[in-house]
PDB file of C-alpha atoms and ligand atoms in Angstrom:
ATOM      1  CA  MET A   1     115.594-123.377 -29.705  1.00 96.00           C
ATOM      2  CA  HIS A   2     116.031-126.821 -28.259  1.00 96.00           C
ATOM      3  CA  ILE A   3     113.507-128.998 -26.381  1.00 98.00           C
ATOM      4  CA  ARG A   4     114.700-131.590 -23.883  1.00 98.00           C
ATOM      5  CA  THR A   5     113.422-133.590 -20.912  1.00 98.00           C
ATOM      6  CA  ALA A   6     113.622-131.638 -17.663  1.00 98.00           C
ATOM      7  CA  THR A   7     115.442-133.032 -14.629  1.00 95.00           C
ATOM      8  CA  SER A   8     115.465-132.115 -10.943  1.00 93.00           C
ATOM      9  CA  LEU A   9     118.443-129.834 -11.745  1.00 95.00           C
ATOM     10  CA  ASP A  10     116.009-127.606 -13.683  1.00 97.00           C
ATOM     11  CA  ARG A  11     113.840-126.900 -10.625  1.00 97.00           C
ATOM     12  CA  GLU A  12     114.858-123.285 -10.168  1.00 98.00           C
ATOM     13  CA  ASP A  13     114.695-122.450 -13.893  1.00 98.00           C
ATOM     14  CA  VAL A  14     111.271-124.085 -14.219  1.00 98.00           C
ATOM     15  CA  ARG A  15     110.049-122.088 -11.222  1.00 98.00           C
ATOM     16  CA  GLU A  16     111.351-118.875 -12.807  1.00 98.00           C
ATOM     17  CA  VAL A  17     109.536-119.617 -16.076  1.00 98.00           C
ATOM     18  CA  HIS A  18     106.141-119.894 -14.389  1.00 98.00           C
ATOM     19  CA  LEU A  19     106.720-117.008 -11.987  1.00 98.00           C
ATOM     20  CA  ALA A  20     107.418-114.836 -15.039  1.00 98.00           C
ATOM     21  CA  ALA A  21     104.706-116.272 -17.318  1.00 98.00           C
ATOM     22  CA  PHE A  22     101.697-116.255 -14.997  1.00 97.00           C
ATOM     23  CA  ALA A  23      99.952-113.291 -13.437  1.00 94.00           C
ATOM     24  CA  GLY A  24      99.722-112.369  -9.752  1.00 90.00           C
ATOM     25  CA  GLY A  25      97.110-114.727  -8.345  1.00 86.00           C
ATOM     26  CA  GLU A  26      98.320-117.803 -10.229  1.00 94.00           C
ATOM     27  CA  ARG A  27     102.088-117.512 -10.354  1.00 96.00           C
ATOM     28  CA  GLU A  28     102.915-119.068  -6.953  1.00 96.00           C
ATOM     29  CA  ILE A  29     100.501-121.997  -7.180  1.00 97.00           C
ATOM     30  CA  VAL A  30     101.446-122.811 -10.781  1.00 98.00           C
ATOM     31  CA  SER A  31     105.201-122.653 -10.191  1.00 98.00           C
ATOM     32  CA  LYS A  32     104.762-124.892  -7.136  1.00 98.00           C
ATOM     33  CA  LEU A  33     102.790-127.364  -9.253  1.00 98.00           C
ATOM     34  CA  ALA A  34     105.527-127.406 -11.914  1.00 98.00           C
ATOM     35  CA  ILE A  35     108.217-128.145  -9.315  1.00 97.00           C
ATOM     36  CA  ASN A  36     106.145-130.784  -7.547  1.00 98.00           C
ATOM     37  CA  LEU A  37     105.538-132.595 -10.835  1.00 98.00           C
ATOM     38  CA  LEU A  38     109.288-132.639 -11.510  1.00 97.00           C
ATOM     39  CA  SER A  39     109.873-134.795  -8.453  1.00 95.00           C
ATOM     40  CA  GLU A  40     106.634-136.814  -8.219  1.00 97.00           C
ATOM     41  CA  GLU A  41     107.110-140.431  -9.194  1.00 95.00           C
ATOM     42  CA  THR A  42     104.115-141.667 -11.158  1.00 94.00           C
ATOM     43  CA  THR A  43     103.122-144.738 -13.122  1.00 92.00           C
ATOM     44  CA  PRO A  44     103.228-144.264 -16.020  1.00 93.00           C
ATOM     45  CA  GLN A  45     105.829-141.528 -15.882  1.00 95.00           C
ATOM     46  CA  THR A  46     105.163-137.800 -15.759  1.00 97.00           C
ATOM     47  CA  ILE A  47     106.861-136.007 -18.639  1.00 98.00           C
ATOM     48  CA  SER A  48     108.383-132.565 -18.088  1.00 98.00           C
ATOM     49  CA  LEU A  49     109.939-130.761 -21.035  1.00 98.00           C
ATOM     50  CA  VAL A  50     111.916-127.525 -21.131  1.00 98.00           C
ATOM     51  CA  ALA A  51     112.670-125.246 -24.054  1.00 98.00           C
ATOM     52  CA  GLU A  52     116.176-123.778 -24.100  1.00 98.00           C
ATOM     53  CA  THR A  53     117.455-120.822 -26.057  1.00 97.00           C
ATOM     54  CA  GLU A  54     121.177-120.047 -25.909  1.00 94.00           C
ATOM     55  CA  GLY A  55     121.527-122.333 -22.896  1.00 92.00           C
ATOM     56  CA  ALA A  56     118.739-120.629 -20.922  1.00 97.00           C
ATOM     57  CA  VAL A  57     115.440-122.288 -19.985  1.00 98.00           C
ATOM     58  CA  VAL A  58     112.646-120.133 -21.428  1.00 98.00           C
ATOM     59  CA  GLY A  59     109.650-122.502 -21.464  1.00 98.00           C
ATOM     60  CA  HIS A  60     108.279-125.535 -19.653  1.00 98.00           C
ATOM     61  CA  VAL A  61     105.394-127.993 -19.943  1.00 98.00           C
ATOM     62  CA  ALA A  62     104.367-131.064 -17.943  1.00 98.00           C
ATOM     63  CA  PHE A  63     102.178-134.041 -18.873  1.00 98.00           C
ATOM     64  CA  SER A  64     101.008-136.274 -16.022  1.00 98.00           C
ATOM     65  CA  PRO A  65      98.960-139.480 -16.170  1.00 96.00           C
ATOM     66  CA  VAL A  66      95.280-139.654 -15.245  1.00 96.00           C
ATOM     67  CA  ALA A  67      93.330-142.744 -14.278  1.00 94.00           C
ATOM     68  CA  ILE A  68      90.088-143.010 -16.203  1.00 92.00           C
ATOM     69  CA  GLY A  69      87.342-144.650 -14.159  1.00 85.00           C
ATOM     70  CA  LYS A  70      88.025-148.359 -13.714  1.00 79.00           C
ATOM     71  CA  ASP A  71      89.259-148.746 -17.283  1.00 71.00           C
ATOM     72  CA  GLU A  72      92.835-149.920 -16.844  1.00 68.00           C
ATOM     73  CA  GLU A  73      93.255-150.192 -20.591  1.00 66.00           C
ATOM     74  CA  CYS A  74      92.608-146.516 -21.220  1.00 65.00           C
ATOM     75  CA  HIS A  75      95.713-144.434 -20.821  1.00 86.00           C
ATOM     76  CA  GLY A  76      95.089-140.749 -20.384  1.00 95.00           C
ATOM     77  CA  TYR A  77      97.318-137.783 -19.586  1.00 97.00           C
ATOM     78  CA  ILE A  78      96.761-134.158 -18.680  1.00 98.00           C
ATOM     79  CA  LEU A  79      98.807-131.205 -19.881  1.00 98.00           C
ATOM     80  CA  ALA A  80      99.585-128.804 -16.990  1.00 98.00           C
ATOM     81  CA  PRO A  81     101.212-126.432 -16.536  1.00 98.00           C
ATOM     82  CA  LEU A  82     102.535-124.676 -19.657  1.00 98.00           C
ATOM     83  CA  GLY A  83     104.478-121.440 -19.547  1.00 98.00           C
ATOM     84  CA  VAL A  84     106.858-119.431 -21.714  1.00 98.00           C
ATOM     85  CA  LYS A  85     108.818-116.430 -20.429  1.00 98.00           C
ATOM     86  CA  PRO A  86     107.116-113.234 -21.662  1.00 98.00           C
ATOM     87  CA  ASP A  87     110.151-111.984 -23.599  1.00 97.00           C
ATOM     88  CA  HIS A  88     110.217-115.268 -25.567  1.00 98.00           C
ATOM     89  CA  GLN A  89     106.500-115.594 -26.317  1.00 98.00           C
ATOM     90  CA  LYS A  90     104.983-115.624 -29.824  1.00 98.00           C
ATOM     91  CA  ARG A  91     107.934-117.565 -31.275  1.00 97.00           C
ATOM     92  CA  ARG A  92     106.117-120.921 -31.335  1.00 98.00           C
ATOM     93  CA  ILE A  93     107.948-122.146 -28.226  1.00 98.00           C
ATOM     94  CA  GLY A  94     104.644-123.022 -26.516  1.00 98.00           C
ATOM     95  CA  SER A  95     103.480-124.786 -29.685  1.00 98.00           C
ATOM     96  CA  LYS A  96     106.675-126.804 -29.968  1.00 98.00           C
ATOM     97  CA  LEU A  97     106.523-127.874 -26.311  1.00 98.00           C
ATOM     98  CA  ILE A  98     102.933-129.092 -26.794  1.00 98.00           C
ATOM     99  CA  GLU A  99     103.645-130.812 -30.123  1.00 98.00           C
ATOM    100  CA  SER A 100     106.767-132.488 -28.789  1.00 98.00           C
ATOM    101  CA  GLY A 101     104.858-133.831 -25.760  1.00 98.00           C
ATOM    102  CA  MET A 102     101.967-135.025 -27.902  1.00 98.00           C
ATOM    103  CA  GLN A 103     104.350-136.930 -30.185  1.00 98.00           C
ATOM    104  CA  GLN A 104     105.978-138.609 -27.175  1.00 98.00           C
ATOM    105  CA  LEU A 105     102.581-139.547 -25.687  1.00 97.00           C
ATOM    106  CA  SER A 106     101.375-140.928 -29.032  1.00 96.00           C
ATOM    107  CA  ARG A 107     104.476-143.146 -29.242  1.00 96.00           C
ATOM    108  CA  MET A 108     103.673-144.398 -25.711  1.00 95.00           C
ATOM    109  CA  GLY A 109     100.178-145.423 -26.877  1.00 93.00           C
ATOM    110  CA  VAL A 110      98.351-142.786 -24.820  1.00 95.00           C
ATOM    111  CA  GLU A 111      94.755-142.542 -25.966  1.00 93.00           C
ATOM    112  CA  VAL A 112      93.522-139.213 -24.694  1.00 95.00           C
ATOM    113  CA  LEU A 113      95.140-135.991 -23.524  1.00 98.00           C
ATOM    114  CA  PHE A 114      93.263-133.447 -21.386  1.00 98.00           C
ATOM    115  CA  VAL A 115      93.903-129.795 -20.705  1.00 98.00           C
ATOM    116  CA  TYR A 116      92.214-127.191 -18.527  1.00 98.00           C
ATOM    117  CA  GLY A 117      92.994-123.864 -20.162  1.00 97.00           C
ATOM    118  CA  ASP A 118      92.057-121.241 -22.698  1.00 97.00           C
ATOM    119  CA  PRO A 119      90.226-122.823 -25.683  1.00 98.00           C
ATOM    120  CA  GLY A 120      91.410-119.884 -27.803  1.00 97.00           C
ATOM    121  CA  TYR A 121      94.936-121.264 -27.516  1.00 98.00           C
ATOM    122  CA  TYR A 122      94.460-125.016 -27.180  1.00 98.00           C
ATOM    123  CA  SER A 123      92.004-125.351 -30.088  1.00 98.00           C
ATOM    124  CA  ARG A 124      95.028-124.602 -32.322  1.00 97.00           C
ATOM    125  CA  PHE A 125      96.341-128.063 -31.457  1.00 98.00           C
ATOM    126  CA  GLY A 126      93.035-129.908 -31.912  1.00 98.00           C
ATOM    127  CA  PHE A 127      91.786-129.831 -28.306  1.00 98.00           C
ATOM    128  CA  SER A 128      88.002-129.510 -27.985  1.00 97.00           C
ATOM    129  CA  ALA A 129      85.375-129.462 -25.255  1.00 97.00           C
ATOM    130  CA  ASP A 130      83.544-132.213 -27.106  1.00 95.00           C
ATOM    131  CA  ALA A 131      86.457-134.646 -26.780  1.00 95.00           C
ATOM    132  CA  ALA A 132      86.420-134.158 -22.972  1.00 95.00           C
ATOM    133  CA  VAL A 133      82.686-134.033 -22.359  1.00 94.00           C
ATOM    134  CA  ARG A 134      82.471-137.646 -21.225  1.00 92.00           C
ATOM    135  CA  TYR A 135      85.275-137.248 -18.689  1.00 95.00           C
ATOM    136  CA  THR A 136      84.421-135.717 -15.309  1.00 96.00           C
ATOM    137  CA  PRO A 137      87.379-133.805 -13.830  1.00 96.00           C
ATOM    138  CA  PRO A 138      88.388-134.606 -10.245  1.00 95.00           C
ATOM    139  CA  TYR A 139      87.260-131.213  -8.850  1.00 96.00           C
ATOM    140  CA  LYS A 140      84.537-128.695  -9.606  1.00 96.00           C
ATOM    141  CA  LEU A 141      85.839-126.353 -12.291  1.00 97.00           C
ATOM    142  CA  GLN A 142      85.933-122.595 -11.862  1.00 95.00           C
ATOM    143  CA  TYR A 143      85.887-122.199 -15.677  1.00 96.00           C
ATOM    144  CA  PRO A 144      84.064-125.256 -17.093  1.00 97.00           C
ATOM    145  CA  PHE A 145      84.560-124.026 -20.680  1.00 97.00           C
ATOM    146  CA  GLY A 146      88.322-124.594 -20.209  1.00 98.00           C
ATOM    147  CA  TRP A 147      87.957-128.368 -19.904  1.00 98.00           C
ATOM    148  CA  GLN A 148      89.129-129.920 -23.190  1.00 98.00           C
ATOM    149  CA  GLY A 149      90.609-133.078 -24.614  1.00 97.00           C
ATOM    150  CA  ILE A 150      92.135-134.566 -27.726  1.00 97.00           C
ATOM    151  CA  ALA A 151      92.093-138.203 -28.832  1.00 95.00           C
ATOM    152  CA  LEU A 152      95.639-139.302 -29.672  1.00 94.00           C
ATOM    153  CA  LYS A 153      94.447-142.747 -30.717  1.00 88.00           C
ATOM    154  CA  GLU A 154      91.202-144.143 -32.122  1.00 80.00           C
ATOM    155  CA  ARG A 155      89.001-145.849 -29.535  1.00 71.00           C
ATOM    156  CA  ASN A 156      85.396-146.932 -29.139  1.00 67.00           C
ATOM    157  CA  ALA A 157      82.997-144.029 -29.149  1.00 67.00           C
ATOM    158  CA  GLU A 158      81.793-144.752 -25.593  1.00 71.00           C
ATOM    159  CA  ARG A 159      79.723-141.803 -24.329  1.00 73.00           C
ATOM    160  CA  SER A 160      78.744-142.652 -20.741  1.00 84.00           C
ATOM    161  CA  PRO A 161      80.305-140.300 -18.167  1.00 89.00           C
ATOM    162  CA  VAL A 162      83.435-141.446 -16.403  1.00 91.00           C
ATOM    163  CA  ARG A 163      85.437-139.788 -13.631  1.00 93.00           C
ATOM    164  CA  ILE A 164      89.154-139.180 -13.988  1.00 94.00           C
ATOM    165  CA  ASN A 165      91.730-139.102 -11.201  1.00 94.00           C
ATOM    166  CA  CYS A 166      94.961-137.159 -11.326  1.00 96.00           C
ATOM    167  CA  VAL A 167      98.407-137.432  -9.706  1.00 96.00           C
ATOM    168  CA  THR A 168      98.987-136.108  -6.176  1.00 97.00           C
ATOM    169  CA  SER A 169     100.538-132.801  -7.312  1.00 97.00           C
ATOM    170  CA  LEU A 170      97.284-131.910  -9.082  1.00 97.00           C
ATOM    171  CA  CYS A 171      95.067-132.908  -6.139  1.00 97.00           C
ATOM    172  CA  ASP A 172      94.404-129.341  -5.053  1.00 95.00           C
ATOM    173  CA  PRO A 173      90.980-127.778  -5.712  1.00 95.00           C
ATOM    174  CA  GLU A 174      92.683-124.372  -6.071  1.00 94.00           C
ATOM    175  CA  LEU A 175      94.203-125.576  -9.344  1.00 96.00           C
ATOM    176  CA  TRP A 176      90.799-126.301 -10.855  1.00 97.00           C
TER     177      TRP A 176
HETATM  178  C1  COA B 201     100.141-119.476 -23.566  1.00 52.84           C
HETATM  179  C2  COA B 201     101.666-119.462 -23.796  1.00 52.84           C
HETATM  180  C3  COA B 201     102.272-120.681 -23.154  1.00 52.84           C
HETATM  181  C4  COA B 201     101.922-119.462 -25.292  1.00 52.84           C
HETATM  182  O1  COA B 201     103.339-119.547 -25.497  1.00 52.84           O
HETATM  183  P1  COA B 201     104.003-119.003 -26.845  1.00 52.84           P
HETATM  184  O2  COA B 201     105.365-119.581 -26.939  1.00 52.84           O
HETATM  185  O3  COA B 201     103.865-117.542 -26.940  1.00 52.84           O
HETATM  186  O4  COA B 201     103.022-119.689 -27.901  1.00 52.84           O
HETATM  187  P2  COA B 201     103.160-119.752 -29.463  1.00 52.84           P
HETATM  188  O5  COA B 201     104.244-118.846 -29.940  1.00 52.84           O
HETATM  189  O6  COA B 201     103.227-121.170 -29.848  1.00 52.84           O
HETATM  190  O7  COA B 201     101.751-119.172 -29.919  1.00 52.84           O
HETATM  191  C5  COA B 201     101.519-117.804 -29.762  1.00 52.84           C
HETATM  192  C6  COA B 201     100.140-117.485 -30.277  1.00 52.84           C
HETATM  193  O8  COA B 201      99.173-117.927 -29.319  1.00 52.84           O
HETATM  194  C7  COA B 201      98.348-116.828 -28.966  1.00 52.84           C
HETATM  195  N1  COA B 201      97.903-116.977 -27.599  1.00 52.84           N
HETATM  196  C8  COA B 201      98.633-116.969 -26.468  1.00 52.84           C
HETATM  197  N2  COA B 201      97.835-117.108 -25.398  1.00 52.84           N
HETATM  198  C9  COA B 201      96.583-117.221 -25.885  1.00 52.84           C
HETATM  199  C10 COA B 201      95.323-117.387 -25.284  1.00 52.84           C
HETATM  200  N3  COA B 201      95.197-117.478 -23.967  1.00 52.84           N
HETATM  201  N4  COA B 201      94.226-117.466 -26.087  1.00 52.84           N
HETATM  202  C11 COA B 201      94.342-117.396 -27.433  1.00 52.84           C
HETATM  203  N5  COA B 201      95.531-117.242 -28.078  1.00 52.84           N
HETATM  204  C12 COA B 201      96.619-117.150 -27.286  1.00 52.84           C
HETATM  205  C13 COA B 201      99.252-115.622 -29.150  1.00 52.84           C
HETATM  206  O9  COA B 201      98.493-114.441 -29.289  1.00 52.84           O
HETATM  207  C14 COA B 201      99.976-115.976 -30.432  1.00 52.84           C
HETATM  208  O10 COA B 201      99.132-115.725 -31.522  1.00 52.84           O
HETATM  209  P3  COA B 201      99.742-115.501 -33.029  1.00 52.84           P
HETATM  210  O11 COA B 201     100.348-116.811 -33.449  1.00 52.84           O
HETATM  211  O12 COA B 201      98.508-115.181 -33.814  1.00 52.84           O
HETATM  212  O13 COA B 201     100.717-114.391 -32.890  1.00 52.84           O
HETATM  213  C15 COA B 201     102.303-118.179 -23.209  1.00 52.84           C
HETATM  214  O14 COA B 201     101.627-117.060 -23.740  1.00 52.84           O
HETATM  215  C16 COA B 201     102.247-118.126 -21.694  1.00 52.84           C
HETATM  216  O15 COA B 201     103.150-118.631 -21.033  1.00 52.84           O
HETATM  217  N6  COA B 201     101.217-117.481 -21.159  1.00 52.84           N
HETATM  218  C17 COA B 201     101.070-117.321 -19.729  1.00 52.84           C
HETATM  219  C18 COA B 201     100.778-118.618 -19.036  1.00 52.84           C
HETATM  220  C19 COA B 201      99.584-119.334 -19.623  1.00 52.84           C
HETATM  221  O16 COA B 201      98.545-118.730 -19.886  1.00 52.84           O
HETATM  222  N7  COA B 201      99.751-120.642 -19.816  1.00 52.84           N
HETATM  223  C20 COA B 201      98.739-121.480 -20.388  1.00 52.84           C
HETATM  224  C21 COA B 201      97.830-121.887 -19.348  1.00 52.84           C
HETATM  225  S1  COA B 201      96.244-122.245 -20.006  1.00 52.84           S
END
């Protein structure tokens, strides 16, 4: 299994991954998000990674930047979406996509990474609700317990609430 940066040429394969990975109500909106993030130009850059097995794309993850309040020094990202084709799940492909992205973000000096997903899965990588409690997501959450974060870099233990803002592709209340 090989992990590489996705390009616009991977659009259709990335779409297929999420259509296969997600269930009925979510599959269209998540695959659309994945494709939109592939072409959205952001500062700093959005990172899309694909996992390939025998030349076929079987997994995908995206990491897009978030603005944290007025603090221009604080660089945050959010992980969304993540999907692995059902017939390739449970082979650590999801784990390797997350770990590979986290390593890249750490090298870039990113301080905090957010995720809105199942704590049962993301706690494996060190995400916790506590690390995100200070950060108010841009929309009201349908499942508030899914809001988590992980500090990639030491920073001051500031506790006052601060709002985060996401890239255009994620500006859809249906995603939250
Ligand atoms: C979640 C997902 C990306 C994991 O991919 P994967 O390549 O199978 O992940 P890994 O092989 O690294 O890890 C698999 C382990 O995670 C567990 N796991 C998967 N989804 C889980 C969840 N929602 N909650 C808790 N554990 C979960 C599996 O049971 C498996 O456990 P095991 O190691 O004890 O066998 C994949 O199951 C998927 O695409 N699911 C549908 C889409 C989705 O839910 N995406 C995440 C959005 S929050």
